[in-house]
PDB file of C-alpha atoms in Angstrom:
ATOM      1  CA  GLU A 163       6.752 -19.220  -4.689  1.00  0.00           C
ATOM      2  CA  ALA A 164       5.800 -16.240  -1.948  1.00  0.00           C
ATOM      3  CA  GLN A 165       2.315 -14.593  -2.947  1.00  0.00           C
ATOM      4  CA  VAL A 166      -1.093 -13.109  -1.760  1.00  0.00           C
ATOM      5  CA  THR A 167      -2.960 -14.167  -4.123  1.00  0.00           C
ATOM      6  CA  GLN A 168      -6.682 -12.667  -5.440  1.00  0.00           C
ATOM      7  CA  ASN A 169     -10.561 -13.506  -7.146  1.00  0.00           C
ATOM      8  CA  PRO A 170     -11.302 -12.715  -9.370  1.00  0.00           C
ATOM      9  CA  ARG A 171      -8.635 -10.041 -11.244  1.00  0.00           C
ATOM     10  CA  TYR A 172     -11.176  -8.054 -13.677  1.00  0.00           C
ATOM     11  CA  LEU A 173     -15.709  -7.945 -12.199  1.00  0.00           C
ATOM     12  CA  ILE A 174     -17.829  -6.233 -13.657  1.00  0.00           C
ATOM     13  CA  THR A 175     -21.232  -6.270 -11.983  1.00  0.00           C
ATOM     14  CA  VAL A 176     -24.376  -4.331 -11.341  1.00  0.00           C
ATOM     15  CA  THR A 177     -25.610  -2.081  -8.723  1.00  0.00           C
ATOM     16  CA  GLY A 178     -26.855  -4.187  -5.296  1.00  0.00           C
ATOM     17  CA  LYS A 179     -25.720  -7.697  -6.261  1.00  0.00           C
ATOM     18  CA  LYS A 180     -23.074  -8.723  -4.167  1.00  0.00           C
ATOM     19  CA  LEU A 181     -19.972 -10.260  -4.639  1.00  0.00           C
ATOM     20  CA  THR A 182     -17.052 -11.537  -2.355  1.00  0.00           C
ATOM     21  CA  VAL A 183     -13.302 -10.983  -3.798  1.00  0.00           C
ATOM     22  CA  THR A 184     -11.121 -13.580  -2.290  1.00  0.00           C
ATOM     23  CA  CYS A 185      -7.848 -13.630  -0.511  1.00  0.00           C
ATOM     24  CA  SER A 186      -5.193 -16.136  -0.289  1.00  0.00           C
ATOM     25  CA  GLN A 187      -1.468 -16.032   0.867  1.00  0.00           C
ATOM     26  CA  ASN A 188       1.079 -18.386   1.256  1.00  0.00           C
ATOM     27  CA  MET A 189       3.243 -17.262   3.748  1.00  0.00           C
ATOM     28  CA  ASN A 190       1.384 -17.978   7.214  1.00  0.00           C
ATOM     29  CA  HIS A 191       1.367 -14.237   7.677  1.00  0.00           C
ATOM     30  CA  GLU A 192      -0.339 -12.485  10.722  1.00  0.00           C
ATOM     31  CA  TYR A 193      -1.258  -9.506   9.773  1.00  0.00           C
ATOM     32  CA  MET A 194      -3.717  -9.183   6.483  1.00  0.00           C
ATOM     33  CA  SER A 195      -5.460  -5.972   4.234  1.00  0.00           C
ATOM     34  CA  TRP A 196      -7.848  -4.280   1.826  1.00  0.00           C
ATOM     35  CA  TYR A 197      -6.870  -1.478   0.459  1.00  0.00           C
ATOM     36  CA  ARG A 198      -8.101   0.191  -2.723  1.00  0.00           C
ATOM     37  CA  GLN A 199      -6.623   2.698  -4.804  1.00  0.00           C
ATOM     38  CA  ASP A 200      -8.908   5.258  -6.708  1.00  0.00           C
ATOM     39  CA  PRO A 201      -6.454   8.287  -8.562  1.00  0.00           C
ATOM     40  CA  GLY A 202      -5.182  11.250  -6.963  1.00  0.00           C
ATOM     41  CA  LEU A 203      -5.919   9.747  -3.486  1.00  0.00           C
ATOM     42  CA  GLY A 204      -3.497   6.924  -3.377  1.00  0.00           C
ATOM     43  CA  LEU A 205      -4.437   3.686  -1.438  1.00  0.00           C
ATOM     44  CA  ARG A 206      -6.952   4.050   1.207  1.00  0.00           C
ATOM     45  CA  GLN A 207      -7.039   1.039   3.727  1.00  0.00           C
ATOM     46  CA  ILE A 208     -10.615  -0.388   4.316  1.00  0.00           C
ATOM     47  CA  TYR A 209     -10.252  -3.199   6.773  1.00  0.00           C
ATOM     48  CA  TYR A 210      -7.406  -4.815   8.526  1.00  0.00           C
ATOM     49  CA  SER A 211      -6.769  -7.964   9.870  1.00  0.00           C
ATOM     50  CA  MET A 212      -4.189  -8.754  12.884  1.00  0.00           C
ATOM     51  CA  ASN A 213      -4.971 -12.253  12.923  1.00  0.00           C
ATOM     52  CA  VAL A 214      -7.974 -15.287  12.676  1.00  0.00           C
ATOM     53  CA  GLU A 215     -11.277 -13.210  13.784  1.00  0.00           C
ATOM     54  CA  VAL A 216      -8.867 -10.108  15.057  1.00  0.00           C
ATOM     55  CA  THR A 217     -11.107  -7.405  12.392  1.00  0.00           C
ATOM     56  CA  ASP A 218     -10.460  -3.252  12.259  1.00  0.00           C
ATOM     57  CA  LYS A 219     -12.123  -0.619  10.478  1.00  0.00           C
ATOM     58  CA  GLY A 220      -9.317   1.200   8.051  1.00  0.00           C
ATOM     59  CA  ASP A 221     -10.144   4.804   6.270  1.00  0.00           C
ATOM     60  CA  VAL A 222     -12.705   3.530   4.407  1.00  0.00           C
ATOM     61  CA  PRO A 223     -14.829   0.708   5.651  1.00  0.00           C
ATOM     62  CA  GLU A 224     -18.687   1.764   5.287  1.00  0.00           C
ATOM     63  CA  GLY A 225     -20.980  -0.194   2.202  1.00  0.00           C
ATOM     64  CA  TYR A 226     -17.798  -3.458   2.641  1.00  0.00           C
ATOM     65  CA  LYS A 227     -17.604  -6.617   5.304  1.00  0.00           C
ATOM     66  CA  VAL A 228     -13.846  -8.589   5.972  1.00  0.00           C
ATOM     67  CA  SER A 229     -13.952 -12.047   8.131  1.00  0.00           C
ATOM     68  CA  ARG A 230     -11.312 -13.780   8.824  1.00  0.00           C
ATOM     69  CA  LYS A 231     -11.722 -17.346   9.527  1.00  0.00           C
ATOM     70  CA  GLU A 232      -8.716 -19.035   8.765  1.00  0.00           C
ATOM     71  CA  LYS A 233      -4.858 -17.014   8.482  1.00  0.00           C
ATOM     72  CA  ARG A 234      -4.692 -17.264   5.406  1.00  0.00           C
ATOM     73  CA  ASN A 235      -7.255 -15.809   3.739  1.00  0.00           C
ATOM     74  CA  PHE A 236      -9.428 -12.457   4.234  1.00  0.00           C
ATOM     75  CA  PRO A 237     -12.177 -11.969   1.569  1.00  0.00           C
ATOM     76  CA  LEU A 238     -13.627  -8.684   0.863  1.00  0.00           C
ATOM     77  CA  ILE A 239     -17.904  -8.369   0.737  1.00  0.00           C
ATOM     78  CA  LEU A 240     -20.250  -5.751  -1.100  1.00  0.00           C
ATOM     79  CA  GLU A 241     -23.200  -7.356   0.139  1.00  0.00           C
ATOM     80  CA  SER A 242     -25.418  -3.926  -1.722  1.00  0.00           C
ATOM     81  CA  PRO A 243     -22.699  -2.609  -4.228  1.00  0.00           C
ATOM     82  CA  SER A 244     -22.754   0.860  -5.464  1.00  0.00           C
ATOM     83  CA  PRO A 245     -21.267   2.759  -8.465  1.00  0.00           C
ATOM     84  CA  ASN A 246     -19.118   4.649  -6.082  1.00  0.00           C
ATOM     85  CA  GLN A 247     -17.253   1.028  -5.818  1.00  0.00           C
ATOM     86  CA  THR A 248     -15.827   1.200  -8.653  1.00  0.00           C
ATOM     87  CA  SER A 249     -11.969   0.898  -7.792  1.00  0.00           C
ATOM     88  CA  LEU A 250      -8.995  -0.581  -7.766  1.00  0.00           C
ATOM     89  CA  TYR A 251      -8.503  -3.041  -4.960  1.00  0.00           C
ATOM     90  CA  PHE A 252      -5.168  -4.599  -3.708  1.00  0.00           C
ATOM     91  CA  CYS A 253      -5.439  -7.407  -0.493  1.00  0.00           C
ATOM     92  CA  ALA A 254      -1.994  -7.108   1.015  1.00  0.00           C
ATOM     93  CA  SER A 255      -0.074  -9.390   4.213  1.00  0.00           C
ATOM     94  CA  SER A 256       2.648  -9.361   6.188  1.00  0.00           C
ATOM     95  CA  PRO A 257       3.398 -10.417   9.465  1.00  0.00           C
ATOM     96  CA  SER A 258       2.201  -9.156  12.857  1.00  0.00           C
ATOM     97  CA  GLY A 259       5.379  -8.344  14.285  1.00  0.00           C
ATOM     98  CA  ARG A 260       5.400  -4.946  16.334  1.00  0.00           C
ATOM     99  CA  GLY A 261       4.562  -3.207  12.859  1.00  0.00           C
ATOM    100  CA  GLY A 262       7.919  -2.943  11.458  1.00  0.00           C
ATOM    101  CA  TYR A 263       7.200  -5.318   8.723  1.00  0.00           C
ATOM    102  CA  GLU A 264       6.334  -4.832   4.918  1.00  0.00           C
ATOM    103  CA  GLN A 265       3.737  -5.322   3.830  1.00  0.00           C
ATOM    104  CA  TYR A 266       3.433  -7.830   0.623  1.00  0.00           C
ATOM    105  CA  PHE A 267       0.745  -7.317  -2.023  1.00  0.00           C
ATOM    106  CA  GLY A 268      -1.784  -8.723  -4.603  1.00  0.00           C
ATOM    107  CA  PRO A 269      -1.979  -8.145  -7.756  1.00  0.00           C
ATOM    108  CA  GLY A 270      -5.103  -5.866  -7.660  1.00  0.00           C
ATOM    109  CA  THR A 271      -9.379  -6.685  -8.850  1.00  0.00           C
ATOM    110  CA  ARG A 272     -10.554  -3.905 -11.212  1.00  0.00           C
ATOM    111  CA  LEU A 273     -14.053  -3.773 -10.121  1.00  0.00           C
ATOM    112  CA  THR A 274     -16.697  -1.844 -12.349  1.00  0.00           C
ATOM    113  CA  VAL A 275     -19.704  -1.468 -10.752  1.00  0.00           C
ATOM    114  CA  THR A 276     -22.433  -0.457 -13.157  1.00  0.00           C
TER     115      THR A 276
ATOM    116  CA  ALA B 292      -5.848  13.295  12.440  1.00  0.00           C
ATOM    117  CA  GLN B 293      -2.929  10.891  11.331  1.00  0.00           C
ATOM    118  CA  SER B 294      -1.591  11.835   6.983  1.00  0.00           C
ATOM    119  CA  VAL B 295       0.798  11.432   4.549  1.00  0.00           C
ATOM    120  CA  ALA B 296       1.571  14.341   3.099  1.00  0.00           C
ATOM    121  CA  GLN B 297       2.960  13.539  -1.123  1.00  0.00           C
ATOM    122  CA  PRO B 298       3.243  17.506  -2.161  1.00  0.00           C
ATOM    123  CA  GLU B 299       4.540  16.207  -6.274  1.00  0.00           C
ATOM    124  CA  ASP B 300       2.008  15.433  -7.948  1.00  0.00           C
ATOM    125  CA  GLN B 301       4.900  14.933 -10.836  1.00  0.00           C
ATOM    126  CA  VAL B 302       8.374  15.232 -10.708  1.00  0.00           C
ATOM    127  CA  ASN B 303      10.857  15.246 -13.639  1.00  0.00           C
ATOM    128  CA  VAL B 304      14.130  14.588 -13.492  1.00  0.00           C
ATOM    129  CA  ALA B 305      16.171  13.560 -16.354  1.00  0.00           C
ATOM    130  CA  GLU B 306      18.738   9.728 -16.651  1.00  0.00           C
ATOM    131  CA  GLY B 307      21.664  10.499 -14.298  1.00  0.00           C
ATOM    132  CA  ASN B 308      20.613  13.347 -12.426  1.00  0.00           C
ATOM    133  CA  PRO B 309      19.979  12.592  -8.856  1.00  0.00           C
ATOM    134  CA  LEU B 310      15.769  12.313  -7.715  1.00  0.00           C
ATOM    135  CA  THR B 311      13.850  13.370  -4.901  1.00  0.00           C
ATOM    136  CA  VAL B 312      10.883  12.428  -3.845  1.00  0.00           C
ATOM    137  CA  LYS B 313       9.665  14.128  -0.768  1.00  0.00           C
ATOM    138  CA  CYS B 314       7.008  12.979   2.109  1.00  0.00           C
ATOM    139  CA  THR B 315       5.807  14.332   5.509  1.00  0.00           C
ATOM    140  CA  TYR B 316       3.538  12.794   7.779  1.00  0.00           C
ATOM    141  CA  SER B 317       1.810  13.523  10.566  1.00  0.00           C
ATOM    142  CA  VAL B 318       0.724  10.836  13.163  1.00  0.00           C
ATOM    143  CA  SER B 319       1.149  10.456  16.509  1.00  0.00           C
ATOM    144  CA  GLY B 320       3.791   8.635  17.575  1.00  0.00           C
ATOM    145  CA  ASN B 321       6.525   6.723  16.808  1.00  0.00           C
ATOM    146  CA  PRO B 322       5.738   5.362  13.161  1.00  0.00           C
ATOM    147  CA  TYR B 323       7.752   3.002  11.044  1.00  0.00           C
ATOM    148  CA  LEU B 324       7.446   4.497   7.355  1.00  0.00           C
ATOM    149  CA  PHE B 325       7.530   2.639   3.882  1.00  0.00           C
ATOM    150  CA  TRP B 326       7.933   3.191   0.197  1.00  0.00           C
ATOM    151  CA  TYR B 327       6.701   1.452  -2.047  1.00  0.00           C
ATOM    152  CA  VAL B 328       6.883   1.123  -5.303  1.00  0.00           C
ATOM    153  CA  GLN B 329       3.765   0.194  -8.373  1.00  0.00           C
ATOM    154  CA  TYR B 330       4.883  -0.225 -12.510  1.00  0.00           C
ATOM    155  CA  PRO B 331       1.916  -0.059 -14.402  1.00  0.00           C
ATOM    156  CA  ASN B 332      -0.586  -3.003 -13.802  1.00  0.00           C
ATOM    157  CA  ARG B 333       1.092  -4.290 -11.721  1.00  0.00           C
ATOM    158  CA  GLY B 334       1.119  -4.526  -7.761  1.00  0.00           C
ATOM    159  CA  LEU B 335       2.512  -3.021  -5.142  1.00  0.00           C
ATOM    160  CA  GLN B 336       6.280  -3.340  -4.566  1.00  0.00           C
ATOM    161  CA  PHE B 337       8.824  -2.731  -1.174  1.00  0.00           C
ATOM    162  CA  LEU B 338      10.835  -0.819  -1.394  1.00  0.00           C
ATOM    163  CA  LEU B 339      12.414   0.904   2.369  1.00  0.00           C
ATOM    164  CA  LYS B 340      12.260   1.237   5.164  1.00  0.00           C
ATOM    165  CA  TYR B 341      12.630   3.583   8.659  1.00  0.00           C
ATOM    166  CA  ILE B 342      11.803   1.448  11.992  1.00  0.00           C
ATOM    167  CA  THR B 343      14.626   2.673  14.265  1.00  0.00           C
ATOM    168  CA  GLY B 344      18.680   3.892  14.199  1.00  0.00           C
ATOM    169  CA  ASP B 345      20.344   4.797  11.130  1.00  0.00           C
ATOM    170  CA  ASN B 346      18.384   7.948   9.683  1.00  0.00           C
ATOM    171  CA  LEU B 347      19.825   7.054   5.909  1.00  0.00           C
ATOM    172  CA  VAL B 348      17.788   4.059   4.918  1.00  0.00           C
ATOM    173  CA  LYS B 349      18.835   2.360   1.966  1.00  0.00           C
ATOM    174  CA  GLY B 350      16.745  -0.431  -0.727  1.00  0.00           C
ATOM    175  CA  SER B 351      16.074  -1.940  -3.288  1.00  0.00           C
ATOM    176  CA  TYR B 352      17.612  -0.555  -7.258  1.00  0.00           C
ATOM    177  CA  GLY B 353      19.516   1.990  -5.762  1.00  0.00           C
ATOM    178  CA  PHE B 354      17.054   4.530  -3.686  1.00  0.00           C
ATOM    179  CA  GLU B 355      17.650   5.565  -0.254  1.00  0.00           C
ATOM    180  CA  ALA B 356      15.308   7.367   2.582  1.00  0.00           C
ATOM    181  CA  GLU B 357      16.013  10.123   4.749  1.00  0.00           C
ATOM    182  CA  PHE B 358      14.000  10.292   8.219  1.00  0.00           C
ATOM    183  CA  ASN B 359      13.905  13.473   9.223  1.00  0.00           C
ATOM    184  CA  LYS B 360      11.857  13.712  12.578  1.00  0.00           C
ATOM    185  CA  SER B 361      11.945  16.712  13.740  1.00  0.00           C
ATOM    186  CA  GLN B 362      10.322  17.957  10.506  1.00  0.00           C
ATOM    187  CA  THR B 363       8.382  14.749  10.038  1.00  0.00           C
ATOM    188  CA  SER B 364       9.497  14.035   6.711  1.00  0.00           C
ATOM    189  CA  PHE B 365      10.443  10.476   4.622  1.00  0.00           C
ATOM    190  CA  HIS B 366      11.911  11.790   1.104  1.00  0.00           C
ATOM    191  CA  LEU B 367      12.800   9.126  -1.305  1.00  0.00           C
ATOM    192  CA  LYS B 368      16.180   9.483  -3.291  1.00  0.00           C
ATOM    193  CA  LYS B 369      18.499   7.838  -5.810  1.00  0.00           C
ATOM    194  CA  PRO B 370      21.738   9.397  -7.022  1.00  0.00           C
ATOM    195  CA  SER B 371      20.958   8.645 -10.600  1.00  0.00           C
ATOM    196  CA  ALA B 372      18.499   8.083 -12.360  1.00  0.00           C
ATOM    197  CA  LEU B 373      16.994   5.550 -15.112  1.00  0.00           C
ATOM    198  CA  VAL B 374      14.500   4.867 -17.212  1.00  0.00           C
ATOM    199  CA  SER B 375      13.320   2.164 -15.998  1.00  0.00           C
ATOM    200  CA  ASP B 376      12.796   3.760 -12.739  1.00  0.00           C
ATOM    201  CA  SER B 377       9.898   5.374 -14.521  1.00  0.00           C
ATOM    202  CA  ALA B 378       6.397   5.014 -11.617  1.00  0.00           C
ATOM    203  CA  LEU B 379       4.427   5.553  -9.690  1.00  0.00           C
ATOM    204  CA  TYR B 380       6.309   6.071  -6.023  1.00  0.00           C
ATOM    205  CA  PHE B 381       3.525   5.559  -2.881  1.00  0.00           C
ATOM    206  CA  CYS B 382       5.342   6.676   1.319  1.00  0.00           C
ATOM    207  CA  ALA B 383       2.933   5.126   3.586  1.00  0.00           C
ATOM    208  CA  VAL B 384       3.215   5.067   7.368  1.00  0.00           C
ATOM    209  CA  ARG B 385       2.011   2.338   9.478  1.00  0.00           C
ATOM    210  CA  ALA B 386       0.722   3.863  13.087  1.00  0.00           C
ATOM    211  CA  PRO B 387       1.050   2.094  16.533  1.00  0.00           C
ATOM    212  CA  GLY B 388      -1.877  -0.259  15.662  1.00  0.00           C
ATOM    213  CA  PHE B 389      -1.243  -1.447  12.726  1.00  0.00           C
ATOM    214  CA  LYS B 390      -3.307   1.120  10.490  1.00  0.00           C
ATOM    215  CA  THR B 391      -1.989   1.878   7.274  1.00  0.00           C
ATOM    216  CA  ILE B 392      -1.843   5.261   5.745  1.00  0.00           C
ATOM    217  CA  PHE B 393      -0.670   5.400   2.212  1.00  0.00           C
ATOM    218  CA  GLY B 394      -0.606   8.907   0.685  1.00  0.00           C
ATOM    219  CA  ALA B 395      -1.379  10.634  -2.269  1.00  0.00           C
ATOM    220  CA  GLY B 396       1.471   9.216  -4.372  1.00  0.00           C
ATOM    221  CA  THR B 397       4.014  10.506  -6.533  1.00  0.00           C
ATOM    222  CA  ARG B 398       4.729   9.663 -10.233  1.00  0.00           C
ATOM    223  CA  LEU B 399       8.340   9.564 -11.483  1.00  0.00           C
ATOM    224  CA  PHE B 400       8.730  10.335 -15.109  1.00  0.00           C
ATOM    225  CA  VAL B 401      11.724   9.675 -15.908  1.00  0.00           C
ATOM    226  CA  LYS B 402      13.830  11.118 -19.865  1.00  0.00           C
ATOM    227  CA  ALA B 403      16.625   8.888 -21.410  1.00  0.00           C
TER     228      ALA B 403
END
């Protein structure tokens, strides 16, 4: 089954404790992206990657890191989480082409930072 | 600055009536336009997109959207709403360079 998987699905952590949220896709997509969803703000793009070793900032990259060492994986790293990073996080992927492809979304990771 | 606006936080419609969920955008160049739907406790699902060509595009579950370049709008429509259409709807724009901008979302409530 074609899918985007994220782990963990739920995470409660404390301020300053480094964490990684994994994202993997099995569709051989070049493009991958991370979003956060907050009430009233919709989805905001954190980082995106056009292909292996190619990443770029979205609208809200502060406090996050990413890496794209393999085509199928795109982990999101919070080096020192803070309460304002409490949110619902989605990973997505799509073919690259010229940008006209829809994105496939993972099930989401609900993160709480206390 | 690039932006996507969904002016209504919530749209209420009776089952069987037509529905419209509005979206306007401000993006340079010729963007690609998308609608996604989110059901409770689920990820986002693709509904439809406008890339080029006919201004009226048809998508999943009987939804369609009309692209209007002069008004920079991409409103989502359905001729006859179902209770099962109740969900959160997002308009998105994919600017040149693949940065993606989402609207804040519109909650659709269809009453039986």
